[in-house]
Amino acid sequence: MENDDRIPCVLHQNENGDQPLPNLTPRHQELIPTPFGPIKPWSELSWPIRGYFCLAISSLVIVLGLTINNMTAQQREDFSVSLIQLIGVVFCMYYVTRGILQENRQELIIFVLSVLLVMGRAIVNFIVLSDHTKSSVLPRFVLILVFGLFHVVCAAFLLQSQNMMAFRVGGALESLQHQYFMLNLCFSMLTFDLQAQLCLCLLLLVLGLHSVSLFHSIILGFGLFWACLKVVIGIMAILKEFKVLVWIFVLQNLPEVAYLVYLLYTVVNSWGHGKSYTPEAATVIGSCVSVVIKSVLFWALFHVYRSFGQGLRERSKYLQYIA
């Protein structure tokens, strides 16, 4: 009875006392479910992050315009490199969006690497120019370095910030958080693989290995469609947990792996026969990057495949949207 008599007193003190009541308002707002995974609402972002996001997209649009303008007056090899840069800028817009709104660290890392590659290309191009030409392109060169360094610093700051998306989507269970991390990694690797395939196919079509036959050109052109179709099937497989689609996706990668082996064999046989090593070097680098991406993709896909039906989609209301 004594305890029962004390309860109203305690409640009365909390209601009429000077001490403020604890703030029970949730720290975060509700995530927005999308077919590509949940994202944070714009209102949840702090003003510095909003400003950086707008600045990053604006600078990428400017780089996109400058790249298209430069491509109209470039020769074959420079045109192919600019074409790859053009594709990279478009994908970087996607990486920045997912990196900020979904706190996707791996795509922020790829964004940083892309910025460093653009800075490196600008430095190399500036070094080989004549003194007279350097004075005319110096403002653009300085602008690229300043904005590039700014993006690298800001992205590094975002990479070191606290990541709460796995907890907010998967809940308190570490197993579900790990499942969400692997699903997100697999989704990112699908995007990286698509970018690598598009760049490699377009590079071979535009630059070519000394002589590209009509049949080879048709294969490369069909490869662009094949890469897009494969990514769509992969996204549906991992997000909707369709095991049959996973096996179809794996089988779709076998022709690509076989073609990469054939491509490397062709490069080895034709190495040094031309005046420039650019086609061979670009093909080797692109093939090796593609193989690395596919290796990580298959590793992540294996873990995602094993976690099908273990509760992530059933317990997370944000992933039920894509069912």
Tab-separated table of C-alpha atoms in Angstrom:
chain	number	residue	atom	x	y	z
A	1	MET	CA	0.000	0.000	0.000
A	2	GLU	CA	2.852	2.340	0.708
A	3	ASN	CA	4.209	1.806	-2.792
A	4	ASP	CA	0.764	2.371	-4.279
A	5	ASP	CA	0.419	5.618	-2.370
A	6	ARG	CA	3.757	6.867	-3.668
A	7	ILE	CA	2.984	6.372	-7.338
A	8	PRO	CA	0.554	9.303	-7.700
A	9	CYS	CA	3.045	11.518	-5.870
A	10	VAL	CA	5.792	10.634	-8.313
A	11	LEU	CA	3.520	11.238	-11.262
A	12	HIS	CA	2.415	14.534	-9.751
A	13	GLN	CA	6.023	15.598	-9.343
A	14	ASN	CA	6.802	14.736	-12.940
A	15	GLU	CA	3.806	16.658	-14.212
A	16	ASN	CA	4.144	19.763	-12.071
A	17	GLY	CA	7.828	19.714	-11.123
A	18	ASP	CA	10.511	21.971	-12.518
A	19	GLN	CA	12.548	19.098	-14.002
A	20	PRO	CA	11.800	18.574	-17.713
A	21	LEU	CA	10.418	15.270	-18.893
A	22	PRO	CA	12.713	13.085	-20.999
A	23	ASN	CA	12.533	13.673	-24.736
A	24	LEU	CA	10.894	10.583	-26.219
A	25	THR	CA	10.866	11.911	-29.790
A	26	PRO	CA	12.645	9.460	-32.182
A	27	ARG	CA	16.099	10.577	-33.218
A	28	HIS	CA	15.458	9.667	-36.850
A	29	GLN	CA	12.530	10.059	-39.201
A	30	GLU	CA	10.962	7.241	-41.143
A	31	LEU	CA	12.991	5.979	-44.085
A	32	ILE	CA	11.522	6.235	-47.566
A	33	PRO	CA	11.155	2.792	-49.208
A	34	THR	CA	12.163	2.645	-52.878
A	35	PRO	CA	12.646	-0.208	-55.373
A	36	PHE	CA	16.418	0.272	-54.875
A	37	GLY	CA	16.288	0.115	-51.080
A	38	PRO	CA	15.314	2.542	-48.323
A	39	ILE	CA	16.701	6.085	-48.357
A	40	LYS	CA	16.755	8.865	-45.799
A	41	PRO	CA	14.329	11.756	-46.268
A	42	TRP	CA	15.808	15.036	-47.432
A	43	SER	CA	14.632	16.811	-44.271
A	44	GLU	CA	16.744	14.480	-42.124
A	45	LEU	CA	20.006	15.582	-43.723
A	46	SER	CA	21.926	18.331	-41.992
A	47	TRP	CA	22.464	21.610	-43.795
A	48	PRO	CA	26.189	20.979	-44.471
A	49	ILE	CA	25.396	17.607	-46.055
A	50	ARG	CA	22.583	19.126	-48.113
A	51	GLY	CA	24.922	21.816	-49.343
A	52	TYR	CA	27.640	19.323	-50.226
A	53	PHE	CA	25.165	17.081	-52.048
A	54	CYS	CA	23.912	19.984	-54.191
A	55	LEU	CA	27.484	21.146	-54.832
A	56	ALA	CA	28.611	17.629	-55.786
A	57	ILE	CA	25.770	17.143	-58.268
A	58	SER	CA	26.309	20.629	-59.715
A	59	SER	CA	30.045	20.080	-60.180
A	60	LEU	CA	29.431	16.699	-61.822
A	61	VAL	CA	26.976	18.309	-64.242
A	62	ILE	CA	29.635	20.919	-65.118
A	63	VAL	CA	32.250	18.201	-65.666
A	64	LEU	CA	29.721	16.337	-67.809
A	65	GLY	CA	29.216	19.385	-70.007
A	66	LEU	CA	32.945	20.054	-70.331
A	67	THR	CA	33.601	16.419	-71.240
A	68	ILE	CA	30.954	16.452	-73.970
A	69	ASN	CA	32.336	19.735	-75.297
A	70	ASN	CA	35.908	18.387	-75.404
A	71	MET	CA	34.860	15.153	-77.123
A	72	THR	CA	33.808	17.041	-80.265
A	73	ALA	CA	37.414	18.103	-81.002
A	74	GLN	CA	39.388	15.072	-79.807
A	75	GLN	CA	41.161	12.344	-81.714
A	76	ARG	CA	40.468	8.641	-81.487
A	77	GLU	CA	42.403	7.693	-78.351
A	78	ASP	CA	41.524	10.848	-76.437
A	79	PHE	CA	37.896	10.441	-77.496
A	80	SER	CA	37.732	6.925	-76.059
A	81	VAL	CA	39.191	8.070	-72.738
A	82	SER	CA	36.733	10.963	-72.600
A	83	LEU	CA	33.900	8.547	-73.359
A	84	ILE	CA	34.880	6.429	-70.370
A	85	GLN	CA	35.082	9.580	-68.265
A	86	LEU	CA	31.604	10.556	-69.468
A	87	ILE	CA	30.185	7.225	-68.305
A	88	GLY	CA	32.043	7.567	-65.018
A	89	VAL	CA	30.560	11.013	-64.352
A	90	VAL	CA	27.022	9.712	-64.896
A	91	PHE	CA	27.633	6.816	-62.520
A	92	CYS	CA	29.245	9.184	-59.994
A	93	MET	CA	25.974	11.098	-59.755
A	94	TYR	CA	24.309	7.824	-58.814
A	95	TYR	CA	27.096	6.952	-56.367
A	96	VAL	CA	26.860	10.299	-54.567
A	97	THR	CA	23.095	9.991	-54.278
A	98	ARG	CA	23.214	6.494	-52.807
A	99	GLY	CA	26.274	7.264	-50.740
A	100	ILE	CA	24.550	10.158	-48.948
A	101	LEU	CA	20.909	9.105	-48.871
A	102	GLN	CA	21.661	5.446	-48.073
A	103	GLU	CA	24.984	5.900	-46.247
A	104	ASN	CA	26.587	3.533	-48.730
A	105	ARG	CA	30.298	3.525	-47.946
A	106	GLN	CA	31.519	1.396	-50.856
A	107	GLU	CA	29.932	3.710	-53.411
A	108	LEU	CA	31.433	6.741	-51.703
A	109	ILE	CA	34.812	5.015	-51.979
A	110	ILE	CA	34.291	4.461	-55.714
A	111	PHE	CA	33.296	8.118	-56.027
A	112	VAL	CA	36.548	9.174	-54.353
A	113	LEU	CA	38.565	6.892	-56.644
A	114	SER	CA	36.783	8.331	-59.688
A	115	VAL	CA	37.591	11.883	-58.572
A	116	LEU	CA	41.236	10.912	-58.071
A	117	LEU	CA	41.344	9.411	-61.571
A	118	VAL	CA	39.950	12.627	-63.066
A	119	MET	CA	42.543	14.644	-61.140
A	120	GLY	CA	45.299	12.304	-62.283
A	121	ARG	CA	44.255	12.575	-65.918
A	122	ALA	CA	44.142	16.377	-65.617
A	123	ILE	CA	47.660	16.423	-64.172
A	124	VAL	CA	49.044	14.171	-66.934
A	125	ASN	CA	47.367	16.211	-69.675
A	126	PHE	CA	48.683	19.451	-68.181
A	127	ILE	CA	52.255	18.145	-67.978
A	128	VAL	CA	52.443	17.119	-71.647
A	129	LEU	CA	51.083	20.452	-72.932
A	130	SER	CA	53.328	23.154	-74.321
A	131	ASP	CA	54.048	26.298	-72.314
A	132	HIS	CA	51.827	28.420	-74.537
A	133	THR	CA	48.859	26.031	-74.180
A	134	LYS	CA	49.361	25.647	-70.420
A	135	SER	CA	48.585	29.317	-69.812
A	136	SER	CA	45.196	28.993	-71.528
A	137	VAL	CA	44.105	25.839	-69.661
A	138	LEU	CA	45.615	26.795	-66.302
A	139	PRO	CA	42.343	28.161	-64.791
A	140	ARG	CA	40.471	24.972	-65.711
A	141	PHE	CA	43.331	22.838	-64.374
A	142	VAL	CA	43.381	24.670	-61.038
A	143	LEU	CA	39.591	24.454	-60.787
A	144	ILE	CA	39.647	20.682	-61.317
A	145	LEU	CA	42.285	20.199	-58.632
A	146	VAL	CA	40.539	22.459	-56.103
A	147	PHE	CA	37.109	20.908	-56.568
A	148	GLY	CA	38.589	17.414	-56.708
A	149	LEU	CA	40.439	17.883	-53.437
A	150	PHE	CA	37.299	19.355	-51.882
A	151	HIS	CA	35.259	16.289	-52.909
A	152	VAL	CA	37.889	13.910	-51.575
A	153	VAL	CA	37.995	15.647	-48.176
A	154	CYS	CA	34.202	15.850	-47.846
A	155	ALA	CA	33.694	12.243	-48.941
A	156	ALA	CA	36.363	11.105	-46.474
A	157	PHE	CA	34.486	12.947	-43.723
A	158	LEU	CA	31.249	11.165	-44.708
A	159	LEU	CA	33.045	7.813	-44.697
A	160	GLN	CA	34.157	8.389	-41.100
A	161	SER	CA	30.697	9.437	-39.889
A	162	GLN	CA	28.443	7.046	-38.004
A	163	ASN	CA	26.481	4.615	-40.177
A	164	MET	CA	23.035	3.755	-38.818
A	165	MET	CA	21.308	2.364	-41.917
A	166	ALA	CA	21.967	-1.291	-41.089
A	167	PHE	CA	20.473	-0.804	-37.611
A	168	ARG	CA	17.490	1.152	-38.901
A	169	VAL	CA	16.676	-1.396	-41.604
A	170	GLY	CA	17.676	-4.666	-39.949
A	171	GLY	CA	16.938	-3.838	-36.321
A	172	ALA	CA	19.002	-4.711	-33.269
A	173	LEU	CA	19.901	-8.248	-34.377
A	174	GLU	CA	23.477	-8.358	-35.676
A	175	SER	CA	22.620	-11.198	-38.042
A	176	LEU	CA	20.007	-9.084	-39.823
A	177	GLN	CA	22.368	-6.119	-39.932
A	178	HIS	CA	24.996	-8.358	-41.546
A	179	GLN	CA	22.418	-9.575	-44.076
A	180	TYR	CA	21.567	-5.991	-44.988
A	181	PHE	CA	25.255	-5.129	-45.360
A	182	MET	CA	25.855	-8.069	-47.705
A	183	LEU	CA	22.724	-7.255	-49.710
A	184	ASN	CA	23.853	-3.655	-50.060
A	185	LEU	CA	27.370	-4.770	-51.059
A	186	CYS	CA	25.952	-7.131	-53.667
A	187	PHE	CA	23.740	-4.369	-55.047
A	188	SER	CA	26.739	-2.018	-55.291
A	189	MET	CA	28.891	-4.627	-57.017
A	190	LEU	CA	26.161	-5.098	-59.611
A	191	THR	CA	26.405	-1.391	-60.394
A	192	PHE	CA	30.210	-1.501	-60.537
A	193	ASP	CA	30.054	-4.519	-62.838
A	194	LEU	CA	27.634	-2.716	-65.149
A	195	GLN	CA	29.918	0.322	-65.352
A	196	ALA	CA	32.953	-1.863	-66.066
A	197	GLN	CA	31.146	-3.787	-68.809
A	198	LEU	CA	29.831	-0.631	-70.488
A	199	CYS	CA	33.244	1.029	-70.422
A	200	LEU	CA	35.020	-2.034	-71.783
A	201	CYS	CA	32.533	-2.614	-74.608
A	202	LEU	CA	32.468	1.037	-75.678
A	203	LEU	CA	36.255	1.246	-75.425
A	204	LEU	CA	36.697	-1.696	-77.792
A	205	LEU	CA	34.048	-0.416	-80.193
A	206	VAL	CA	35.513	3.091	-80.413
A	207	LEU	CA	39.220	2.361	-80.068
A	208	GLY	CA	39.431	-1.218	-81.270
A	209	LEU	CA	42.290	-3.711	-81.224
A	210	HIS	CA	43.927	-2.870	-84.570
A	211	SER	CA	41.010	-4.381	-86.528
A	212	VAL	CA	37.564	-5.157	-85.195
A	213	SER	CA	35.549	-7.355	-87.514
A	214	LEU	CA	31.858	-6.837	-88.162
A	215	PHE	CA	31.010	-10.000	-86.228
A	216	HIS	CA	33.110	-8.805	-83.289
A	217	SER	CA	31.398	-5.421	-83.369
A	218	ILE	CA	27.985	-7.118	-83.289
A	219	ILE	CA	29.082	-9.143	-80.265
A	220	LEU	CA	30.235	-6.001	-78.463
A	221	GLY	CA	27.039	-4.149	-79.343
A	222	PHE	CA	24.936	-7.036	-78.080
A	223	GLY	CA	27.147	-7.094	-74.982
A	224	LEU	CA	25.854	-3.647	-74.013
A	225	PHE	CA	22.278	-4.953	-74.007
A	226	TRP	CA	23.386	-8.169	-72.280
A	227	ALA	CA	25.077	-6.242	-69.459
A	228	CYS	CA	21.968	-4.154	-68.768
A	229	LEU	CA	19.686	-7.198	-68.876
A	230	LYS	CA	21.986	-9.131	-66.548
A	231	VAL	CA	21.993	-6.337	-63.963
A	232	VAL	CA	18.183	-6.103	-64.020
A	233	ILE	CA	17.906	-9.839	-63.388
A	234	GLY	CA	20.528	-9.646	-60.636
A	235	ILE	CA	18.709	-6.810	-58.865
A	236	MET	CA	15.398	-8.686	-59.008
A	237	ALA	CA	17.074	-11.854	-57.749
A	238	ILE	CA	18.700	-10.360	-54.643
A	239	LEU	CA	15.945	-7.921	-53.690
A	240	LYS	CA	13.040	-10.340	-54.184
A	241	GLU	CA	15.015	-13.419	-53.043
A	242	PHE	CA	14.282	-15.502	-56.156
A	243	LYS	CA	16.747	-18.391	-56.148
A	244	VAL	CA	15.941	-19.324	-59.746
A	245	LEU	CA	16.890	-15.837	-60.912
A	246	VAL	CA	20.149	-16.103	-58.978
A	247	TRP	CA	21.142	-19.166	-60.992
A	248	ILE	CA	20.079	-17.455	-64.235
A	249	PHE	CA	22.225	-14.469	-63.261
A	250	VAL	CA	25.227	-16.716	-62.586
A	251	LEU	CA	24.811	-18.427	-65.944
A	252	GLN	CA	24.618	-15.035	-67.651
A	253	ASN	CA	28.089	-14.208	-66.337
A	254	LEU	CA	29.702	-17.286	-67.912
A	255	PRO	CA	29.759	-15.858	-71.484
A	256	GLU	CA	31.266	-12.626	-70.140
A	257	VAL	CA	34.034	-14.479	-68.324
A	258	ALA	CA	34.747	-16.549	-71.452
A	259	TYR	CA	34.915	-13.384	-73.547
A	260	LEU	CA	37.323	-11.761	-71.083
A	261	VAL	CA	39.626	-14.771	-71.367
A	262	TYR	CA	39.430	-14.585	-75.166
A	263	LEU	CA	40.110	-10.840	-75.024
A	264	LEU	CA	43.225	-11.288	-72.902
A	265	TYR	CA	44.436	-14.046	-75.249
A	266	THR	CA	43.973	-11.704	-78.223
A	267	VAL	CA	45.873	-8.914	-76.482
A	268	VAL	CA	48.811	-11.191	-75.658
A	269	ASN	CA	49.114	-12.296	-79.284
A	270	SER	CA	48.866	-8.766	-80.706
A	271	TRP	CA	50.943	-6.959	-78.064
A	272	GLY	CA	53.382	-4.471	-79.605
A	273	HIS	CA	52.186	-4.815	-83.201
A	274	GLY	CA	50.694	-1.345	-83.307
A	275	LYS	CA	52.111	2.148	-82.925
A	276	SER	CA	50.467	2.699	-79.535
A	277	TYR	CA	50.055	0.503	-76.478
A	278	THR	CA	46.885	2.318	-75.387
A	279	PRO	CA	44.379	-0.272	-76.719
A	280	GLU	CA	46.266	-3.190	-75.181
A	281	ALA	CA	46.830	-1.469	-71.830
A	282	ALA	CA	43.216	-0.307	-71.607
A	283	THR	CA	41.945	-3.785	-72.443
A	284	VAL	CA	44.154	-5.493	-69.851
A	285	ILE	CA	43.252	-3.005	-67.119
A	286	GLY	CA	39.537	-3.171	-67.941
A	287	SER	CA	39.535	-6.963	-68.021
A	288	CYS	CA	41.398	-7.262	-64.719
A	289	VAL	CA	39.091	-4.746	-63.018
A	290	SER	CA	36.067	-6.614	-64.353
A	291	VAL	CA	37.398	-9.930	-63.030
A	292	VAL	CA	38.012	-8.431	-59.576
A	293	ILE	CA	34.509	-6.945	-59.481
A	294	LYS	CA	32.935	-10.235	-60.521
A	295	SER	CA	34.911	-12.112	-57.860
A	296	VAL	CA	33.663	-9.827	-55.094
A	297	LEU	CA	30.157	-9.934	-56.593
A	298	PHE	CA	30.024	-13.743	-56.552
A	299	TRP	CA	31.370	-13.814	-52.991
A	300	ALA	CA	28.702	-11.372	-51.799
A	301	LEU	CA	26.006	-13.120	-53.841
A	302	PHE	CA	26.884	-16.441	-52.190
A	303	HIS	CA	26.303	-14.946	-48.728
A	304	VAL	CA	23.096	-13.216	-49.842
A	305	TYR	CA	21.828	-16.456	-51.399
A	306	ARG	CA	22.407	-18.334	-48.149
A	307	SER	CA	20.441	-15.720	-46.185
A	308	PHE	CA	17.303	-15.941	-48.329
A	309	GLY	CA	14.246	-16.491	-46.133
A	310	GLN	CA	16.054	-15.819	-42.847
A	311	GLY	CA	13.998	-12.811	-41.831
A	312	LEU	CA	15.451	-9.645	-43.319
A	313	ARG	CA	12.657	-8.990	-45.816
A	314	GLU	CA	10.021	-10.356	-43.420
A	315	ARG	CA	11.075	-8.212	-40.459
A	316	SER	CA	12.048	-5.024	-42.273
A	317	LYS	CA	9.056	-2.987	-43.447
A	318	TYR	CA	11.317	-1.063	-45.803
A	319	LEU	CA	12.286	-4.138	-47.820
A	320	GLN	CA	8.707	-5.392	-48.040
A	321	TYR	CA	8.032	-2.550	-50.479
A	322	ILE	CA	9.905	-4.310	-53.249
A	323	ALA	CA	7.955	-7.564	-52.944
